[in-house]
Phi, psi and omega in degrees: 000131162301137139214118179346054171296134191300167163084351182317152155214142186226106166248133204266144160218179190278151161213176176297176157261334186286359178286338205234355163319309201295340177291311194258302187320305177310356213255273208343114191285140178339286177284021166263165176213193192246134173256285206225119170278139189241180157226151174223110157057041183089339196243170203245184193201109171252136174265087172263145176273059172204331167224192134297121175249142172244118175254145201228067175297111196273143168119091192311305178278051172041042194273353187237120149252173171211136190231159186227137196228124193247123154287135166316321196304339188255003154293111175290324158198158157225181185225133145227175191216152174210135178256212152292329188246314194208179192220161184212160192234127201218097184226136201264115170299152144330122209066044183051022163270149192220136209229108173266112190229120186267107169271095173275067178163121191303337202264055175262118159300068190290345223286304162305329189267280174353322186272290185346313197284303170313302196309320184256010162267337182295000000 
């Protein structure tokens, strides 16, 4: 099972939403949505603009998952850095935990997730 652990790194690369829907659409509050889907090592990572959801697919034919959800709301700050090769969102929680998610491609549209990120650290 994915869980946010402190000291964590998670490297992202882009994927579909259609792998992880049946998974993620019911969690989803009216108004929330998806900005951007990533994958880590098979299991995916949606970025909404209200949390993280991390699916974590089990199973050779992926018939089991399990998720896990980081709310912005329980963020305090975060950082992002962009190089030429990659770009990485570095966000700290309550009780001193820090959660690293590295997008391994430099054109990842973070922008969306930032602001997102911003509204409930402010």
């Amino acid at each position: 099972m994915i869980c946010f652990e402190n000291n964590r790194e998670y490297v992202l690369r882009p994927a579909e939403y259609a792998p992880f829907e049946d998974s993620v659409a019911p969690l989803l509050e009216e108004e929330e949505t998806v900005l951007l889907v990533c994958q880590a090592a098979g299991n995916g990572m949606i970025f909404t603009n209200r949390r993280v959801i991390a699916v974590d697919v089990q199973g050779m034919l992926g018939t089991q998952s399990d998720v896990c959800s980081l709310f912005y709301r329980s963020a305090q700050t975060f950082a992002c850095d962009r190089s030429e090769e990659s770009c990485s969102l570095e966000v700290f929680l309550a009780g001193h935990k820090m959660v690293r998610f590295l997008f391994d491609y430099p054109d990842a549209d973070l922008s969306p997730v930032t602001t997102a990120l911003a509204r409930f650290t402010l």
